[in-house]
């Protein structure tokens, strides 16, 4: 019988790093986790008057739930995480602009003499039943309904070499990749760097445009159901994602073109292995059949994805079909609740 662990952290149990934390639970491979995650502001921004600079305290931003020690996971293995269900936990969500954060403003690494942007908060209405979020302009009467597309901006494992990384930083361990591709139905793969992997999750978004250009999405607390498994002896150099239709590789770096190169390099070599192709043949195939969804372009590292439809890769299965197996287990569980 599949083990189910329900975990809702208290405020003092939230983590703000990947690595450097003791696990909150030890679970076996195959365990289903029902998790509550707070939004990137820790629930402190609730109205348009709650400016993050006044109600939040740096570095206590972007909290994650976890980490979870997955029994049997060792360096050189891969942690598979299938996202079965991601549901907003509240009927409202928030977004904001910041004076020195985002893709279209001066930052500490891009110093400019122009005045900083205004700090403004937007509050969205969240209608889970209708599958909508409602945007309201702050400086006008315009409003618009947008499709609800829940995802997690931050997910990953502990880094290697005793490192502890702020949750806002994406890198080879995962972290704050902010890709809309990390939604329900996806299996994420993370290379294990420390015993137990130490998986953590947070930064729920009701929806997000590619790039997260202003620095925040439609930020929301989430109730998430996922299932974890360990793939022994399979190294995964950078986070990868699999859906029923596609495979994706993530690259996180600065400048943006290096993140692009990292993601494309991993997908080309992965495709060569799966399809039994010479690397240059795979390079040519991905060049003509691939896509390049943007993750974030505002964090300490930027994130790009390389994506290809599985139908172009022949009969090869990623990680011996673990995505399909976990999807079936998760689906059976959801239908039995």
mmCIF file with all atom_site columns, C-alpha atoms in Angstrom, residues 136-142:
data_model
loop_
_atom_site.group_PDB
_atom_site.id
_atom_site.type_symbol
_atom_site.label_atom_id
_atom_site.label_alt_id
_atom_site.label_comp_id
_atom_site.label_asym_id
_atom_site.label_entity_id
_atom_site.label_seq_id
_atom_site.pdbx_PDB_ins_code
_atom_site.Cartn_x
_atom_site.Cartn_y
_atom_site.Cartn_z
_atom_site.occupancy
_atom_site.B_iso_or_equiv
_atom_site.pdbx_formal_charge
_atom_site.auth_seq_id
_atom_site.auth_comp_id
_atom_site.auth_asym_id
_atom_site.auth_atom_id
_atom_site.pdbx_PDB_model_num
ATOM 1 C CA . UNK A 1 136 ? -7.095  44.550 -11.726 1.00 0.00 ? 136 UNK A CA 1
ATOM 2 C CA . UNK A 1 137 ? -5.006  47.532 -12.863 1.00 0.00 ? 137 UNK A CA 1
ATOM 3 C CA . UNK A 1 138 ? -3.833  49.755 -10.024 1.00 0.00 ? 138 UNK A CA 1
ATOM 4 C CA . UNK A 1 139 ? -3.830  52.976 -12.029 1.00 0.00 ? 139 UNK A CA 1
ATOM 5 C CA . UNK A 1 140 ? -6.995  52.654 -14.052 1.00 0.00 ? 140 UNK A CA 1
ATOM 6 C CA . UNK A 1 141 ? -10.287 50.758 -14.350 1.00 0.00 ? 141 UNK A CA 1
ATOM 7 C CA . UNK A 1 142 ? -8.996  47.938 -16.553 1.00 0.00 ? 142 UNK A CA 1
#
